[in-house]
Each structure stands twice: as C-alpha cells, then as structure tokens.
XYZ file of C-alpha atoms in Angstrom:
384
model
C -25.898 -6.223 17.944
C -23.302 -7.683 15.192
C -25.192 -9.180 12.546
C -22.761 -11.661 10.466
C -23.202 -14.480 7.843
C -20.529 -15.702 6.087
C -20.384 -15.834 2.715
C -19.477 -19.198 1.610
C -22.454 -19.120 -0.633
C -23.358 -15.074 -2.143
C -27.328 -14.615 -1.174
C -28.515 -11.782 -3.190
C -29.786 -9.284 -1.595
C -26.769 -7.946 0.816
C -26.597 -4.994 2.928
C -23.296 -3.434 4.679
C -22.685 -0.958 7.081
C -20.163 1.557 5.365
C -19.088 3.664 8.389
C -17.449 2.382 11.612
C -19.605 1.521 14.933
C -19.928 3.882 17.667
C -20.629 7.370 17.659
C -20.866 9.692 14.724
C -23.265 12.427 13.096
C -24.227 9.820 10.175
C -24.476 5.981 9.603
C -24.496 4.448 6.145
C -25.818 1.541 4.984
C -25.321 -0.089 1.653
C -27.718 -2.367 0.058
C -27.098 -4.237 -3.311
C -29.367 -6.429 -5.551
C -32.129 -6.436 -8.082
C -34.153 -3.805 -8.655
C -37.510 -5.165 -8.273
C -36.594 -7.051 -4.888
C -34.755 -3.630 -3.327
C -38.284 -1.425 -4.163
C -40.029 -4.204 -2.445
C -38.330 -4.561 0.513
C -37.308 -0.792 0.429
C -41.354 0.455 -0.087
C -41.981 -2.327 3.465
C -40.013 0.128 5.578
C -38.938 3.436 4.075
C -41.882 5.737 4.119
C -40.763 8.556 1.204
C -41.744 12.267 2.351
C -44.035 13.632 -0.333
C -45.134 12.474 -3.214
C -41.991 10.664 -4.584
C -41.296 7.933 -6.274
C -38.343 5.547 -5.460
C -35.444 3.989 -7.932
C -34.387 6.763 -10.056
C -30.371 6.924 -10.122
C -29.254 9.977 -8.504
C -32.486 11.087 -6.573
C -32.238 11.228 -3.133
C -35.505 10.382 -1.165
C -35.877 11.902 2.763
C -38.576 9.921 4.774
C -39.289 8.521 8.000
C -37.737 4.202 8.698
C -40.644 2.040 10.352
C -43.589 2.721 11.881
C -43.116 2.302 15.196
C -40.704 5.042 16.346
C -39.844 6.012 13.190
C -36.669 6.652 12.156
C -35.265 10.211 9.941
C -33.438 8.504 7.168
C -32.346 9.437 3.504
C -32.240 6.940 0.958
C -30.628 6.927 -2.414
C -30.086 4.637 -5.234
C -26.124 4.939 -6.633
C -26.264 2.851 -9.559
C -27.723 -0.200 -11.288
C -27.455 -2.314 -8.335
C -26.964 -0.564 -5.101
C -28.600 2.145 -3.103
C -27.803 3.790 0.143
C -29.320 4.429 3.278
C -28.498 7.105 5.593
C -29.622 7.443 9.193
C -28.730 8.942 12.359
C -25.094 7.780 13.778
C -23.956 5.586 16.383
C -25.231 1.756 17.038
C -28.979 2.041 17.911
C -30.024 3.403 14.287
C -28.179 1.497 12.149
C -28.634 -1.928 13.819
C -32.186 -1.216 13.464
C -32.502 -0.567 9.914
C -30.043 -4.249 9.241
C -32.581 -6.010 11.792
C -35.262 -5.042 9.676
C -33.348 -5.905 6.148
C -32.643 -9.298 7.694
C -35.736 -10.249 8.889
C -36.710 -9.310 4.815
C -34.411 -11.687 4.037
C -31.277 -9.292 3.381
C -28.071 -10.672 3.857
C -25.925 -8.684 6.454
C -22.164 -8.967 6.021
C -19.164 -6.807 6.982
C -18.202 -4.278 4.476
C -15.500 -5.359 3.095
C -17.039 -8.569 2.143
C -19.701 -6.532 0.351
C -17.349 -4.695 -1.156
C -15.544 -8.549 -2.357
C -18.266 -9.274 -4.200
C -18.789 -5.855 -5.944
C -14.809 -5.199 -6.922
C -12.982 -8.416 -6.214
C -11.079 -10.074 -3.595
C -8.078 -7.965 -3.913
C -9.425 -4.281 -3.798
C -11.280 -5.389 -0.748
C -8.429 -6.691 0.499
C -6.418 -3.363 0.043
C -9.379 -1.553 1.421
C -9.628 -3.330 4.623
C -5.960 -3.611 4.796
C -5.396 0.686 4.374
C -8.228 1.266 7.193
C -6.017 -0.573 9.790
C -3.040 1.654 8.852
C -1.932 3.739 11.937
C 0.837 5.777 10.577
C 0.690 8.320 7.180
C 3.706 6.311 6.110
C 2.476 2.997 6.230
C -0.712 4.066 5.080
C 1.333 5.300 1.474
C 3.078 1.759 1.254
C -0.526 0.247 1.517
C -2.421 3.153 -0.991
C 0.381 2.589 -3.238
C -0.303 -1.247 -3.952
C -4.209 -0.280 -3.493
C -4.031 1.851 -6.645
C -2.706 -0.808 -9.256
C 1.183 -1.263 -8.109
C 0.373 -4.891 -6.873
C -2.341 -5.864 -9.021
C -0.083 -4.782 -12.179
C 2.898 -6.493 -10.861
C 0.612 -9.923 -10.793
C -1.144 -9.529 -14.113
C 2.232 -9.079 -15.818
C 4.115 -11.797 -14.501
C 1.372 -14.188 -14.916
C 0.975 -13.085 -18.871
C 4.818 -13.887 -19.095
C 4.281 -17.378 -17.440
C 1.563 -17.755 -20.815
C 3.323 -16.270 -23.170
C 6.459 -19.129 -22.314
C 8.792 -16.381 -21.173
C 11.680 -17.565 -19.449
C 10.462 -20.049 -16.157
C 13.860 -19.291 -14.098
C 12.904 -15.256 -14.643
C 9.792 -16.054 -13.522
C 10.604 -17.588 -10.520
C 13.009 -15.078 -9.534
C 10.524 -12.266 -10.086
C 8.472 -14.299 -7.540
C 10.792 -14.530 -5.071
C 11.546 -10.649 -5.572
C 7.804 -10.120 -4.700
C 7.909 -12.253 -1.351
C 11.097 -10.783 -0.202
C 9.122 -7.849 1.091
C 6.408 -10.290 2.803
C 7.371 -9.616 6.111
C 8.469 -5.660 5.687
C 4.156 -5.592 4.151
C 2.787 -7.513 6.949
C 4.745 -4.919 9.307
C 2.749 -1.663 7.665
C -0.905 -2.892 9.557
C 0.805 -5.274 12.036
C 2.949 -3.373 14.824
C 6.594 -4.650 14.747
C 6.783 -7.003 18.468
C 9.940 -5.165 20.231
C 10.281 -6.926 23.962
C 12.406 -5.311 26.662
C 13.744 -8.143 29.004
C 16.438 -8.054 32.124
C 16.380 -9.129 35.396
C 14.156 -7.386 37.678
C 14.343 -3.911 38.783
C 16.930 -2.889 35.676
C 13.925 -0.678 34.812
C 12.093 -2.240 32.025
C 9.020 -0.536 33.125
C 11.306 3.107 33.070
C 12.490 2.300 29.995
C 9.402 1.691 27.840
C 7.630 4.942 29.844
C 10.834 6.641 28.267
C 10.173 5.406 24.789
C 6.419 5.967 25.157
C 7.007 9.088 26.343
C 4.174 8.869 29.260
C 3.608 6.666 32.109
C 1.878 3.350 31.094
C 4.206 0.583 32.227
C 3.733 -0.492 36.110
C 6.745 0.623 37.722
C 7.319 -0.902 41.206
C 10.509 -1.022 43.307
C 10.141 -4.759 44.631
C 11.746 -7.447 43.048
C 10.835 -10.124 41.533
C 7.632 -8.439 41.763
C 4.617 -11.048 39.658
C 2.774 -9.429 36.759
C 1.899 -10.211 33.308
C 3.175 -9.017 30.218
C 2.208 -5.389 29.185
C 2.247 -4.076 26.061
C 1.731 -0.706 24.136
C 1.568 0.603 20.490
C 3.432 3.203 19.804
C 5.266 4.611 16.672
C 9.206 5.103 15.798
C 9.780 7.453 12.039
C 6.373 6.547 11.308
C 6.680 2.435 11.525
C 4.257 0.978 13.970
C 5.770 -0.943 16.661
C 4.472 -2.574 20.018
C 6.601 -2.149 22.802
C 6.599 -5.104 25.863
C 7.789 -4.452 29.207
C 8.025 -8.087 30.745
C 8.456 -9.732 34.222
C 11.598 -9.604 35.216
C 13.602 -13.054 34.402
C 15.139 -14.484 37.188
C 15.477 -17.662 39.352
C 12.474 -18.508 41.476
C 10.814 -20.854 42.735
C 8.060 -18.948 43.147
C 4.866 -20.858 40.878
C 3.353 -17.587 40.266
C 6.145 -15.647 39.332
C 7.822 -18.700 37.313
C 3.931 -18.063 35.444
C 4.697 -14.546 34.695
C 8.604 -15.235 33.411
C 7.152 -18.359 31.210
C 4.993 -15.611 30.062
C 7.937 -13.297 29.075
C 10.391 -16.026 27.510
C 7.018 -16.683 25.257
C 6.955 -13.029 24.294
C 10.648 -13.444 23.971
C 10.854 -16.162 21.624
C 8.579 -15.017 18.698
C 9.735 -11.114 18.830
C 10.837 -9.142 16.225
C 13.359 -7.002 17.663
C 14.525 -8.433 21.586
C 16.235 -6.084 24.093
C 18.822 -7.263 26.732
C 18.298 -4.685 29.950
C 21.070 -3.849 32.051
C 21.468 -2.082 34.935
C 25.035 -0.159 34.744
C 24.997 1.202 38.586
C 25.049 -2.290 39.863
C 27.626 -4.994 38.521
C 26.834 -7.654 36.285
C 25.740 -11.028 37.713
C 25.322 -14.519 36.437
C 21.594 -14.289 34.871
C 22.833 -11.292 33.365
C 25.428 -13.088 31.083
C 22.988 -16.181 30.848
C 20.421 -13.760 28.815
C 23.422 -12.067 26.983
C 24.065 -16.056 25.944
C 20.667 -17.116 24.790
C 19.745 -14.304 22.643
C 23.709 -12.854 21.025
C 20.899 -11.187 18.305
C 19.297 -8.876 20.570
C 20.154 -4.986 21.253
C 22.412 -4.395 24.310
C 21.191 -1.358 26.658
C 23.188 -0.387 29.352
C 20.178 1.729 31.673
C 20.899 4.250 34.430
C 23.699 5.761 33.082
C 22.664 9.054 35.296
C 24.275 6.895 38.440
C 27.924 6.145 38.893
C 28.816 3.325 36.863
C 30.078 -0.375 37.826
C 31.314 -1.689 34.704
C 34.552 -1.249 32.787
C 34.045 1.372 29.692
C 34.552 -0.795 27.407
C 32.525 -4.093 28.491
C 30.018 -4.877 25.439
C 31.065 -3.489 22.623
C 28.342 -1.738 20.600
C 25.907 -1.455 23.843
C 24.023 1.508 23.691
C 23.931 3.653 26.601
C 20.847 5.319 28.089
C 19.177 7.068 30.943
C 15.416 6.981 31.426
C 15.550 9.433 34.087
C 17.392 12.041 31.915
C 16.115 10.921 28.325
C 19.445 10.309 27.582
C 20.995 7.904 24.595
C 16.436 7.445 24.070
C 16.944 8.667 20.549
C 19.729 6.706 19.855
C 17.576 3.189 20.649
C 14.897 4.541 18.909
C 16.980 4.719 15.780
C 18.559 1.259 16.597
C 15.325 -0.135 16.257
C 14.084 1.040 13.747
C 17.414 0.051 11.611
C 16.886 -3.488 13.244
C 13.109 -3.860 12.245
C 13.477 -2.182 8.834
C 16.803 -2.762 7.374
C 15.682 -2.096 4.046
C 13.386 -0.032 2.599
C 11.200 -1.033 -0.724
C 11.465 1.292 -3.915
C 8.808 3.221 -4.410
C 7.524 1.020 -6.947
C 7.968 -1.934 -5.678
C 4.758 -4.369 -5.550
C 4.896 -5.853 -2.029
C 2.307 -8.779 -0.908
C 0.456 -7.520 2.250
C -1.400 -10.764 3.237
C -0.681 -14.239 4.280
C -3.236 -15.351 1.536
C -1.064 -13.164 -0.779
C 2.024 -14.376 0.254
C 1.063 -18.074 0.148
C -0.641 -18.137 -3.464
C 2.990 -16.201 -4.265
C 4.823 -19.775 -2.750
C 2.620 -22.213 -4.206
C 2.780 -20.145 -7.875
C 6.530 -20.135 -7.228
C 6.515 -24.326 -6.218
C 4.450 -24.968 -9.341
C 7.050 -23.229 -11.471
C 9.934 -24.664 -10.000
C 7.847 -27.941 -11.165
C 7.756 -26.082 -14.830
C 3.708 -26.622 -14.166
C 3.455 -23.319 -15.555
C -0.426 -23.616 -15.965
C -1.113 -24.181 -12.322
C 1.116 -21.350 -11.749
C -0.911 -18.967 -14.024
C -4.682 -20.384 -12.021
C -2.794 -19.535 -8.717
C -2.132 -16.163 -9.576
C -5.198 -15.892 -11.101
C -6.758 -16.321 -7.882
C -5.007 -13.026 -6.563
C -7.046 -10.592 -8.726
C-alpha cells in the first residue's frame, strides 16, 4: 500500500516513513506537528506500557499499536515538533500504523518531502539525491555539495549580485557552475554507453565481457529479433549502463525493422556510442555506413583471437579486443571512461545536481545578461 499526497498545499500534521520498504529488523516512522494534536492522535492508537506519560523530549515510550492485533511499537518524541515511531520491519507494520495516521487525518508523504518542509528544498534535495548514489565515488561528489559546497557557492554569488559586484563576473561564475551540469547529473544517473554492429559481431559477447557475467542473450542466428537490453554496471567507480542492441542491418523483416528502430533510438540519445566490428570476417557495406553516421563513436575491432581479415592498419585509433580471451577489455574500459568523463571537477568545486538546479542557474544567468540583477538574486533565492 503506497500512501501519497502531494504537497502543493503543507497540511499539518505529516507523517513519513524514514527507512526503505521491504524487509528489515525495524521500520521508522516520523510524525511532525503540534503538540496537542500529536498526543491526541498518538493517545487514539499507541497504548503506553506502564504507567507513563507521553511528550517528554527524550523519553522513549514501549507499548502495544491498536487494539485489534496489536502491534509492539516504541514511540519517542525528538524535539519540539516531531516524534518517532518504531515498529516491526518490512511493509505489513508500517503501512498499518500510516493507515491509521491517515484515517486521523495525518498527512502521508514520502520522506524526503517531509524532510522539504523541515530543512528546505535543497538539503532534501541532496538527501534524496546521495541515497540513489551507487558508487563510493559518486556518492563523495554528492556528500560534498550536501555538506555546504553548493549551498555556499549560491549564497555568495547571489550576495555579490546585491552588493553591485561586477554583472559580467557574475555571469561567468554562473556559467562556471553549469559547466559541470551534465558531469552532476552523471553521479545518480548511469552514463547510456550503446554497443551497435551488424549482427552476430558479438555485441551480446562483448557487454558479457565488460559485465563480467553472462546477462546479454547471446544467439548464433542472424538477424535474430529482440529488444534492447540493458545493464548497470560500474567502470573506476562512475556508473554507467551498458546496451547490447539488435543487430542493424537491412531487412525487410517488420519485426526485426521494430527491434533496429529500437536500437537507432537508443543510438541517437547515448552518451558514449560503440561501432562493433567483427575482424575475422571482412568489412561490408553497412559496416562503413555505421562508421559514416556516427565518426564520434569508439571503434572496436572484436574477435581478435581468430585470424584476421583486415589490413593492420585500417582505422586508425580502433581498439582491439577479444571477448573470448578478455583481451584489449581493459583498454575499452578506460576509453570510456576518458570519453564519458573527460574532466574531472576540483574538489571544491560546487556542481548543480538537478535539472531544477540547473535551470534556476540559466534563468539567473538570462536575467543577468538582461542586467535584471534583482530577478537574478529571487531566482537564486529559490535554490536554498
């Protein structure tokens, strides 16, 4: 049961569950309003253990939640305006206990729209933003802006846009800050890297190499019809999703020109595109046709293990690899990585993580190109 209201208007009181769904030893529950209203609805449904009285900072109270099947909870009140409530983990529990608060008029919203209202737009946003980290080094980038970096960054630029300092520095300092937009989006968004070739070049080998186990569908007929499939992996700690597409070739097959449609989608909006070629057999006309439409994208030359068709020196700057023998793997995993993240940021460097960050940076930056230098200072305002 997912129990969601949005909050376009803030209805005091709100609850939250704190820890993720699904299985675990504890679930917590947050619940934040006035005093008198919490020990109301609190006393309707918590039955204390003992003698004990409820709303003292600090104290934590063990009882039974409901009367019907009661439930072994612990509740607790943190500070001025929120307590805690902590039951059994998993789903059944928890969903329980925010039935019940709803149906006492609590409002039930995801947590980090609790925690909007209790911090601010932006340390929820950094919160949310540093729990969909996958890697210890993205996660740093993210913690890093989290504890001030960004927030600092903002504040100080917008008391120079007051204080009349220069409007060209100011502008430039902007564009400083979006100039890492995409490498932020990249540290909780996985890097698109597609593999394409003809079929049978081994795509499918290729991305089981770089995955390091089996998960692409590897099948020996070609032109075989399937869909695009795609897995998350890491390279040096940068998240990246791999896709292993049909393979692109003439047909007038309607179900396999489905599938390739599919793939030259993929294609089109990828961060990083691989040409697949197949070095045993000799280069053919679709071959050069992909080579053509996408001159950006990383060469491979696969199945170097077999004897080879091609003159040496055809494609300068191809790499050369072997699924089969793990050979030249490394290599493409660096080339990648150099492709998607050319650059790295300074270690205190304030990097926007969010398109609503990134587009109250533009609009600040339009409105001070304008020299509207108050509507520059309300926009980024808005970001803390």
């Amino acid at each position: 049961m997912n129990i969601h209201y949005p909050l376009s208007i803030i209805n005091y009181p709100l609850s939250s569950l704190l820890t993720p769904q699904g299985r675990g030893a504890v679930a917590s529950i947050r619940l934040r309003g006035e005093f008198d209203q919490l020990t109301h609805i609190l006393t309707r449904h918590f039955h204390v253990r003992g003698k004990h009285s409820l709303g003292v900072i600090g104290d934590i109270r063990y009882g039974t939640w409901g009367r019907n099947h009661p439930e072994d909870v612990v509740v607790c009140r943190t500070n001025e305006s929120n307590w805690e409530i902590h039951c059994h983990g998993g789903f059944v529990a928890s969903d329980r206990i925010l039935a019940d608060l709803a149906s006492s008029g609590v409002t039930v919203v995801p947590w980090h729209e609790l925690l909007a209202v209790e911090s601010g737009t932006l340390e929820a946003e950094f919160r949310q933003l540093l729990s969909q980290t996958t890697t210890l080094k993205t996660a740093g980038y993210v913690l890093r802006q989290a504890n001030g970096l960004f927030a600092g960054a903002i504040r100080s630029l917008r008391d120079a846009i007051a204080n009349g300092d220069n409007v060209a520095q100011c502008v430039e300092r902007l564009r400083n800050l979006l100039k890492w937009s995409t490498f932020g989006r990249r540290l909780t968004q996985p890097a698109q890297v597609v593999i394409a070739g003809r079929p049978n070049v081994g795509k499918s080998s290729l991305i089981n190499a770089l995955l390091g186990y089996t998960r692409s569908i590897v099948y020996d007929q070609p032109g075989t019809t399937r869909d695009v499939v795609t897995a998350e992996t890491a390279f040096d700690g940068w998240p990246v999703a791999l896709s292993d597409t049909a393979g692109l070739h003439d047909t007038i097959d309607r179900l396999e020109q489905s599938g390739i449609e599919r793939a030259r989608e993929k294609l089109s909006t990828a961060d990083c595109r691989i040409i697949l070629l197949d070095r045993s057999q000799p280069l053919q006309d679709f071959d050069r046709q992909l080579l053509a439409e996408f001159p950006e994208a990383i060469v491979v030359a696969h199945k170097i293990d077999l004897p080879p068709t091609w003159d040496e020196n055809q494609f300068a700057g191809r790499i050369d690899i072997s699924s089969k023998t793990g050979e030249g793997i490394d290599h493409l995993i660096a080339s990648i990585v150099e492709r998607l993240f050319p650059e790295l940021p300074s270690e205190d460097q304030a990097i926007p993580l969010t398109d609503r960050q990134c587009d109250i940076l533009n609009k600040a930056g339009n409105f001070l190109q304008q020299n509207i230098t108050f509507n520059s200072y309300k926009k980024l305002s808005e970001l803390l």
